[in-house]
Coordinates of C-alpha atoms and ligand atoms in Angstrom, one line a residue:
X1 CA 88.2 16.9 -113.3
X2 CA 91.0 18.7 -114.0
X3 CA 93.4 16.6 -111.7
X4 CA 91.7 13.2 -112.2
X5 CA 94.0 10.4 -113.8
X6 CA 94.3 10.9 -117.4
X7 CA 93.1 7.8 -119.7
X8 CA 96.7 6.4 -119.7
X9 CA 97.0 6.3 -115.8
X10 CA 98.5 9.9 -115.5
X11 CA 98.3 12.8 -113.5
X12 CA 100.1 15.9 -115.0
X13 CA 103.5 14.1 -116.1
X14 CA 103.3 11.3 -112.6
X15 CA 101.9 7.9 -112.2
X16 CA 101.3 5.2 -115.9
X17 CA 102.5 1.6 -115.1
X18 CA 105.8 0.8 -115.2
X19 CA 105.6 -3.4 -114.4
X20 CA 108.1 -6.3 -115.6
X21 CA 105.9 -8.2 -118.6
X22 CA 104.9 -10.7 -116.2
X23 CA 102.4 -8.3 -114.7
X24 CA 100.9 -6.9 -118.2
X25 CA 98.2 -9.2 -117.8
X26 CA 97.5 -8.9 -114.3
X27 CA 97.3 -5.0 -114.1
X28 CA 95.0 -5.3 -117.4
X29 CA 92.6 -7.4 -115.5
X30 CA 92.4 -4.3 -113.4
X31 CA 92.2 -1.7 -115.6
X32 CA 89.7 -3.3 -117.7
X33 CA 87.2 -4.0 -115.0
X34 CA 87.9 -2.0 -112.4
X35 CA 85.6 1.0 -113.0
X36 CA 82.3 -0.9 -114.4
X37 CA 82.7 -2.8 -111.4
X38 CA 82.4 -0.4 -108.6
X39 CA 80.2 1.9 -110.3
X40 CA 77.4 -0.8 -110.3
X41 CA 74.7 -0.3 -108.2
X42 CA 75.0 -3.9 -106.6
X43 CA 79.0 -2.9 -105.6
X44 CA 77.8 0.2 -103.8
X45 CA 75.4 -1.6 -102.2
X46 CA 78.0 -3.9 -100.4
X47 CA 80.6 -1.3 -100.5
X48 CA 78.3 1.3 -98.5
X49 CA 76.5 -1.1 -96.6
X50 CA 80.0 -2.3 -95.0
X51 CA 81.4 1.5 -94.6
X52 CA 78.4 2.2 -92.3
X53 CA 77.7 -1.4 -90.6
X54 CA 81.1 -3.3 -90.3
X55 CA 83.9 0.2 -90.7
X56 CA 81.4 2.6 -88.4
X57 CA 80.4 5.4 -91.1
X58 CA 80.3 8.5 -91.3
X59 CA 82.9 9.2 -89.3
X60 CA 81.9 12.3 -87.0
X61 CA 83.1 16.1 -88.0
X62 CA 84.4 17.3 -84.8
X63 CA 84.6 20.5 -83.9
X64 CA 88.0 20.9 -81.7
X65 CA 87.0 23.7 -79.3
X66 CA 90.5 24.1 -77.3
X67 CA 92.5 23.4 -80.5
X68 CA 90.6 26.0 -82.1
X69 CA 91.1 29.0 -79.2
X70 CA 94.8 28.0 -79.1
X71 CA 95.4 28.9 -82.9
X72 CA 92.3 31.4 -83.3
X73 CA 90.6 29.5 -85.9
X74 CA 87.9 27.2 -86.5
X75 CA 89.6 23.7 -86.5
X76 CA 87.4 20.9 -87.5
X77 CA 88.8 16.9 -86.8
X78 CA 87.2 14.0 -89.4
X79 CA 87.4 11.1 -87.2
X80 CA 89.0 8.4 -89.3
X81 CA 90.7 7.3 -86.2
X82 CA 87.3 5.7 -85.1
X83 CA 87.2 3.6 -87.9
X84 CA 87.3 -0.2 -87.1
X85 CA 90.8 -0.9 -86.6
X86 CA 92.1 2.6 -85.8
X87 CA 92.3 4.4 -89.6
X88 CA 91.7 4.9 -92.3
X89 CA 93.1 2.3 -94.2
X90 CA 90.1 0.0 -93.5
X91 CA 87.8 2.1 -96.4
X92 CA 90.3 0.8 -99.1
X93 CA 90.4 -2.7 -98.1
X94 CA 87.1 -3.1 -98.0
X95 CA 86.5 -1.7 -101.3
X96 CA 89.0 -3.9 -103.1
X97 CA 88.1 -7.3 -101.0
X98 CA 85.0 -6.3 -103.1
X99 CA 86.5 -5.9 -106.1
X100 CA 88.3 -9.6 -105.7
X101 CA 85.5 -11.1 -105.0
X102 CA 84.0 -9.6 -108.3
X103 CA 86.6 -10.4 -110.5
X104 CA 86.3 -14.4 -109.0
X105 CA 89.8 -14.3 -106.9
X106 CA 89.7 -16.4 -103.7
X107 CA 93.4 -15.5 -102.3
X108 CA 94.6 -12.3 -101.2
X109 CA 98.5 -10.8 -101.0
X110 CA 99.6 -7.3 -99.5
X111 CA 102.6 -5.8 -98.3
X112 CA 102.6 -4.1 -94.8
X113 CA 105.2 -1.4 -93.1
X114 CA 104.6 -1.0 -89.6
X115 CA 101.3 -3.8 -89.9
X116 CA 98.3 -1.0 -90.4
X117 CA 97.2 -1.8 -93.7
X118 CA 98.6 -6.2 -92.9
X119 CA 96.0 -5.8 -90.4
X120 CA 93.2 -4.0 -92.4
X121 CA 93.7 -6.4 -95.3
X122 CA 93.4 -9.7 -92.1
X123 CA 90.6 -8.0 -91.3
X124 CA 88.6 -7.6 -94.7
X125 CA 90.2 -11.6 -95.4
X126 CA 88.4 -12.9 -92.2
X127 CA 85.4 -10.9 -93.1
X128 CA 85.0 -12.5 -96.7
X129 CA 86.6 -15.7 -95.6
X130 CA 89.6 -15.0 -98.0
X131 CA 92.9 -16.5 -97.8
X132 CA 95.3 -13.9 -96.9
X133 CA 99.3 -13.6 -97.0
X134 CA 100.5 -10.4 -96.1
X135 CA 104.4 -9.6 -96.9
X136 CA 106.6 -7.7 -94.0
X137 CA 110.5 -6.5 -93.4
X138 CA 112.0 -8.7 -91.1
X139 CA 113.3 -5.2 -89.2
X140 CA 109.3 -4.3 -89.5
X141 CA 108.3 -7.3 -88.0
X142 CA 111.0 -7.3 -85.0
X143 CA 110.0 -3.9 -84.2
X144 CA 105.9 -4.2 -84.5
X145 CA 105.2 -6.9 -82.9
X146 CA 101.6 -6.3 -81.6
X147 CA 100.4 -5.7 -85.1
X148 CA 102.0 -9.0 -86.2
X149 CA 100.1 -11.0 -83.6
X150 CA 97.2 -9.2 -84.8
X151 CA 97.0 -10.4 -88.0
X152 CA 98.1 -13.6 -86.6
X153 CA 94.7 -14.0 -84.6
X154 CA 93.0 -12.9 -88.1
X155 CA 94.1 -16.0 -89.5
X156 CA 96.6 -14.1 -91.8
X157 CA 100.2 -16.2 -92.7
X158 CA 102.5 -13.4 -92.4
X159 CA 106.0 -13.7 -94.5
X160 CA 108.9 -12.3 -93.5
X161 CA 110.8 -10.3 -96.0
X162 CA 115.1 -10.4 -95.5
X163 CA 116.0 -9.0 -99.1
X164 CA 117.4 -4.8 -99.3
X165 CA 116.7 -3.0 -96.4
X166 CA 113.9 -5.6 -95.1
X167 CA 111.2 -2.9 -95.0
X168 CA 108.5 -1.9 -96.4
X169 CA 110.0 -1.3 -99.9
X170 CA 111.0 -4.2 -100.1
X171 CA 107.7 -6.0 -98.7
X172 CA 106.0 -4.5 -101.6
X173 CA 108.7 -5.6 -104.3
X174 CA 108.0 -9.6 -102.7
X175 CA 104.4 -8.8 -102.7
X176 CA 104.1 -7.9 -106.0
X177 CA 106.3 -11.4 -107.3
X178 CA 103.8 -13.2 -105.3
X179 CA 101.0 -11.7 -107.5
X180 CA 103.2 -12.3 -110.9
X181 CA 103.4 -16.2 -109.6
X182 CA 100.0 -16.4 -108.9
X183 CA 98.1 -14.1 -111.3
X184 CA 94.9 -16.6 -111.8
X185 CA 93.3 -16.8 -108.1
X186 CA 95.1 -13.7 -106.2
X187 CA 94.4 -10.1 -106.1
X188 CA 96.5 -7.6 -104.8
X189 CA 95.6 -4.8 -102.2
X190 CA 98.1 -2.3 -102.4
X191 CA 97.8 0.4 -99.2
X192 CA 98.0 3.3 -100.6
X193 CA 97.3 5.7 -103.6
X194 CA 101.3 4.0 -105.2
X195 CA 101.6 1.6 -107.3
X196 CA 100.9 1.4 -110.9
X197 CA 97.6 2.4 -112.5
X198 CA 95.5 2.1 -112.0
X199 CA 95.7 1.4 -108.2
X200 CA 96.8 4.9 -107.1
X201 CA 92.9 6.3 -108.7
X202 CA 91.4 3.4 -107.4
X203 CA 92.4 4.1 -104.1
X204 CA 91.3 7.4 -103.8
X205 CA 88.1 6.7 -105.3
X206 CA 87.6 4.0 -102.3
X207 CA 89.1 7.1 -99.9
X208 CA 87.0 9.6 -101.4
X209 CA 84.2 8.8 -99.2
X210 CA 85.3 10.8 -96.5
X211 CA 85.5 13.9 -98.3
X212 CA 82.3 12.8 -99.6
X213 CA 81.0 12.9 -96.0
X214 CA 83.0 16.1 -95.5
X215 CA 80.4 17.8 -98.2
X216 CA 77.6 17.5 -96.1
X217 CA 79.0 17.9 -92.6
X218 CA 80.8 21.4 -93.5
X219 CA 77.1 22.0 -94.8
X220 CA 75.2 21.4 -91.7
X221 CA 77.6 23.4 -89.4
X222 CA 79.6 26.3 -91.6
X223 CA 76.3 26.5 -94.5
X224 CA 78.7 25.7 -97.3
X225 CA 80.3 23.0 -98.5
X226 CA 84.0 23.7 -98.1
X227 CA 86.8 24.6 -96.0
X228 CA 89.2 27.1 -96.2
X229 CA 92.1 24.0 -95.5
X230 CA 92.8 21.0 -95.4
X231 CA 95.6 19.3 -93.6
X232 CA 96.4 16.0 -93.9
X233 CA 99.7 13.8 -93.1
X234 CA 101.5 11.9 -96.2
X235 CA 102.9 8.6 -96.3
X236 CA 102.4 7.1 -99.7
X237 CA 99.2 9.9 -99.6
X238 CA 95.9 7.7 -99.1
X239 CA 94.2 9.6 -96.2
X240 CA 95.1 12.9 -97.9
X241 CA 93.8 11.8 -101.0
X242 CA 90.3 11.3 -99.8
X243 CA 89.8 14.1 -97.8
X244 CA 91.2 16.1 -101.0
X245 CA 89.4 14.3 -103.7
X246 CA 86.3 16.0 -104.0
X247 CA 87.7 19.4 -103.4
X248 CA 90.5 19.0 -106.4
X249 CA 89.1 21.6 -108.6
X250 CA 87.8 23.7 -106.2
X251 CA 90.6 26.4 -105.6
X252 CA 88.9 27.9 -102.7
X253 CA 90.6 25.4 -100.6
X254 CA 93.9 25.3 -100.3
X255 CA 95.2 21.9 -99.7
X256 CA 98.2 21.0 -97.4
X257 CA 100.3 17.9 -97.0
X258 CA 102.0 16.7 -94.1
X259 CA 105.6 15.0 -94.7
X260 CA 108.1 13.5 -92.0
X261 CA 111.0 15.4 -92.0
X262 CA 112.5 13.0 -89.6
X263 CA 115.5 13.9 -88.0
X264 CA 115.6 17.3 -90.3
X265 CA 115.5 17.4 -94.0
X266 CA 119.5 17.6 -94.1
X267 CA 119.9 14.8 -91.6
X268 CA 119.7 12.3 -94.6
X269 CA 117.3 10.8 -92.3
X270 CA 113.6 11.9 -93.2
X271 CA 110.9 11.1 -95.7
X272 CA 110.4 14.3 -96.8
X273 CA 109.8 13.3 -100.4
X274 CA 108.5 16.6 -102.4
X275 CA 111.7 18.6 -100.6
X276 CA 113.9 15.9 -101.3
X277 CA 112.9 13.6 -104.3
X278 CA 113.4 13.7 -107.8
X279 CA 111.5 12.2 -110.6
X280 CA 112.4 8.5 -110.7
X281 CA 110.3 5.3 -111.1
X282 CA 109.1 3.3 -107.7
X283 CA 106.5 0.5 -107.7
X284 CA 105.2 0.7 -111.2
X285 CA 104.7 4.4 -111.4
X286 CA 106.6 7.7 -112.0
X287 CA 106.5 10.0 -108.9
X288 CA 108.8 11.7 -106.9
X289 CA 111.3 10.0 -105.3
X290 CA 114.3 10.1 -102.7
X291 CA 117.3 8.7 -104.3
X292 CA 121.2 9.1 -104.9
X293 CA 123.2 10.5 -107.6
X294 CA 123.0 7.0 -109.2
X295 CA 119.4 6.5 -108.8
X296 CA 119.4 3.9 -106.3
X297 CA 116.2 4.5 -103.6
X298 CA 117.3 6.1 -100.6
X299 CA 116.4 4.5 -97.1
X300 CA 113.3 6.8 -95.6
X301 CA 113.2 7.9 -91.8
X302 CA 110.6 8.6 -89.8
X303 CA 109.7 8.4 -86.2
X304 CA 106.2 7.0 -87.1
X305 CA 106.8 3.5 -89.6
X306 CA 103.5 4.5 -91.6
X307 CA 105.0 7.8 -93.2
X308 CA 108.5 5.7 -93.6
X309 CA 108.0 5.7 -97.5
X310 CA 110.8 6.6 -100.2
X311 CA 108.3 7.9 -102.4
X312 CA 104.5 9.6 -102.7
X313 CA 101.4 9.1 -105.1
X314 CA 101.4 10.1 -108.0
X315 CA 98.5 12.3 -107.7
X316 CA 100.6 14.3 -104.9
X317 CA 103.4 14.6 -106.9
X318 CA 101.3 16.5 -109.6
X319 CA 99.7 18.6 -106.8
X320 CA 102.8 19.7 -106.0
X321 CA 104.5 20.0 -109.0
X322 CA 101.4 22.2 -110.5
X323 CA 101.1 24.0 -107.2
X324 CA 97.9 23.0 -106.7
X325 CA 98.6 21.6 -103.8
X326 CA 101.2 22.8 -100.3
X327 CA 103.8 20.4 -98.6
X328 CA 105.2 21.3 -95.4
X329 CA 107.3 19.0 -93.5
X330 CA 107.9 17.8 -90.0
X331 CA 110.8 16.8 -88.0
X332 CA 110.0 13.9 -85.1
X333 CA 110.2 15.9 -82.1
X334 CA 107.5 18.4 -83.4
X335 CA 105.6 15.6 -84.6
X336 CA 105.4 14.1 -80.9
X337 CA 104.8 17.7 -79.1
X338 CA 101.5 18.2 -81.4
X339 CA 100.8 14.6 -80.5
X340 CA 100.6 15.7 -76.8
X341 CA 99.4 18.7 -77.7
X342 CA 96.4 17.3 -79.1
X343 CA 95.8 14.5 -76.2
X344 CA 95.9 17.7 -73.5
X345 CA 93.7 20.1 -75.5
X346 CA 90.8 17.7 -76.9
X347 CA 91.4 14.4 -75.0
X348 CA 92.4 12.5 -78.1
X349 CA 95.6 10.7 -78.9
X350 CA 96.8 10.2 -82.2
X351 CA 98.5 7.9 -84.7
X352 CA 102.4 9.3 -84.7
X353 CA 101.5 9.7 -88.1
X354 CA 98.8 12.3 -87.6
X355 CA 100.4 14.0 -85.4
X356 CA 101.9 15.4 -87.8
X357 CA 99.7 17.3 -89.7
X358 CA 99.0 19.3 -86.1
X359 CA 102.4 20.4 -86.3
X360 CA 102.0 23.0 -88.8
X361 CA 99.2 25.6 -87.7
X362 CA 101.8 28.0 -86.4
X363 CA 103.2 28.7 -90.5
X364 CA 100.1 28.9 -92.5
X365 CA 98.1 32.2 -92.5
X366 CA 94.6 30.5 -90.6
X367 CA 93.7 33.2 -88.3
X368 CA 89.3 33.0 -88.3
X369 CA 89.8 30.1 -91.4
X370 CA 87.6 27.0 -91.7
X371 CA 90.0 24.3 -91.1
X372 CA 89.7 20.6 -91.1
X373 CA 92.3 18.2 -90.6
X374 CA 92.3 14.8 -91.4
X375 CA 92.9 12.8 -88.0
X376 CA 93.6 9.7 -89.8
X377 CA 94.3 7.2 -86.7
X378 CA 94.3 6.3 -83.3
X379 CA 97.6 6.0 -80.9
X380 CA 97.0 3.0 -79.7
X381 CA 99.2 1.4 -81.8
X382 CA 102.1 3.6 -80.8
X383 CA 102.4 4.0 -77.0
X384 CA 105.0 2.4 -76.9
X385 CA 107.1 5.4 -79.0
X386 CA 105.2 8.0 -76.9
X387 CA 106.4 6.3 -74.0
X388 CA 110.2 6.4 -75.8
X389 CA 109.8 9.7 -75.9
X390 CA 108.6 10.3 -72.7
X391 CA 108.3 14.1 -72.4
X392 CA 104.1 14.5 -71.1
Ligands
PLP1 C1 99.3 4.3 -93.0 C2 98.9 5.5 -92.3 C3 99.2 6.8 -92.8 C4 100.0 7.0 -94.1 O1 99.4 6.5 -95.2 P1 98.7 7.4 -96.3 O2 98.5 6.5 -97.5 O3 99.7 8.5 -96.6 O4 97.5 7.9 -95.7 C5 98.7 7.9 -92.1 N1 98.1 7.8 -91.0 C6 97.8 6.6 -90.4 C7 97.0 6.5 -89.1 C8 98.2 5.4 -91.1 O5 97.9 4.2 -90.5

């Protein structure tokens, strides 16, 4: 495939692994195994008999009726929001608790933003009966509280992280000295298609299942097997990633990204990363990257914690840079509107996140176009910022 990762962990001129020494031996555990592992028959066994059993696959392929007359096109929803515990995420960290288990680890570390992927690694931990320590910002934990208790309740210890700006940046930076200190009995679950190789192709493979799904759902309904979009939000770019993958070389289907523009892409407050990055090295690989004159990471914004990321996968940074793929971004209040938007028209309320990516039908050319969008989770998790916001 044209945009697969490269045998050196690249895509285009993004991703490699850029680690301290310490980690050399770690990340070649990885790299070594990783792909004879999950391409055995036994590991898709598990893997698949968990995604339909324990995670609640295939997800449906809703047809969004009232969405669709609004914008006069056909507008398609995969539900990744009914996943077990609200998104997405879950897919991944069941594919790597796998993975651990194979490679004879018995403890588990991740890092967590605003507690969606802390809770989907607790989860996978108590499934497996894996020890689990899950690394969050201090200002992260203080201001999600419900999905600290969460993990809590799934037996989880959860660390509190006071270095840099005490987010997730910084959660990932302790999470990742955790796994240098204890390389013999730990494996890592990064959260999204970041990190060095290979994680970010290991990701998306686990993610690629829904586009897998997608395949033979756009089948049954449109007689072919592709859309004529696809939308999807981006934090680090794991949901969009696997409702892209298996539609990478097919340029029938033009692929959009969502970003948070925050407060507005001048506001200095926004993680609108492809507007407003430059090349730079985050988390063990070369992507694009929001920082200063001198280099230093800026401090993302966004009114939803899970797209609150400095940087974006590789993979997306290639898509964009090669034009293979579209990023639009979107401010918080537009975000929040589409949000409601969606709740009024279809009866379903989204992850701030996802709201996103409903924000953009108005600026791309869909009129009678197949489009699906990713709705990657569930707004539970954030009524308390709907009811912030207050205007439904
Ligand atoms: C975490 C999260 C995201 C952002 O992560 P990606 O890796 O970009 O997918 C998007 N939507 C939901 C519901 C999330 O929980």
């Amino acid at each position: 495939m044209k945009y697969d990762v490269n045998k050196t962990g690249y895509y285009g001129k993004f991703g490699g692994s850029y680690i301290p020494e310490m980690l050399y031996s770690n990340i070649e555990e990885l790299n070594k195994n990783y792909l004879s592992i999950i391409n055995t028959k036994s590991f898709n066994k598990n893997f698949n008999y968990l995604l339909k059993h324990y995670v609640g696959r295939p997800t449906p392929l809703y047809f969004a009726k009232r969405l669709s007359k609004k914008y006069g096109s056909k507008i398609y929803l995969k539900r990744e929001d009914l996943c077990h515990t609200g998104a997405h995420k879950i897919n991944n960290t069941v594919g790597q608790i796998l993975l651990a288990k194979e490679l004879k680890k018995s403890k588990i570390v991740a890092e967590t933003g605003a507690g969606q992927h802390g809770v989907a690694t607790a989860t996978v931990c108590s499934l497996m009966g894996m020890d689990c320590i899950i690394y969050m910002g201090e200002v992260d934990i203080s201001r999600q509280r419900p999905n600290v208790e969460r993990m809590k309740i799934l037996g989880a210890e959860v660390r509190s992280v006071t270095s840099g700006s005490k987010t997730l940046k910084d959660a990932t930076n302790e999470a990742m000295r955790h796994w240098i200190n204890n390389p013999n009995d730990t494996h890592y679950i990064i959260g999204s298609v970041v990190g060095p190789h290979p994680y970010p192709d290991m990701v998306a493979r686990f993610q690629s299942v829904i586009s897998e799904e997608l395949l033979l759902q756009l089948k049954e309904v449109e007689g072919r097997e592709y859309p004529d979009y696809i939308l999807a939000c981006v934090g680090g770019g794991s949901n969009a990633a696997g409702i892209y993958y298996h539609y990478l070389d097919n340029l029938k289907v033009n692929l959009v990204g969502i970003e948070a523009a925050g407060l507005g892409i001048e506001s200095k407050k926004s993680a609108a990363t492809t507007q407003l990055g430059k090349e730079g090295v985050l988390h063990g690989s070369k992507t694009l990257l929001m920082q200063d004159e001198n280099g230093q990471v800026t401090e993302p914004y966004s009114i939803s914690a899970g797209l609150d990321y400095p940087g974006i996968g590789p993979l997306h940074a290639h898509l964009y840079d090669s034009k293979r793929g579209q990023y639009l971004s979107v401010e918080d209040n537009d975000a929040m509107k589409a949000g409601i938007e969606l709740s009024r028209l279809e009866g379903i309320i989204p992850a701030i996140e996802t709201a996103h990516a409903f924000a953009v039908f108005d600026r791309l050319n869909i009129k009678d176009k197949v489009v699906v969008v990713n709705l990657s989770g569930r707004g539970d998790k954030d009524l308390e910022t709907y009811i912030k916001w207050g205007k439904y």
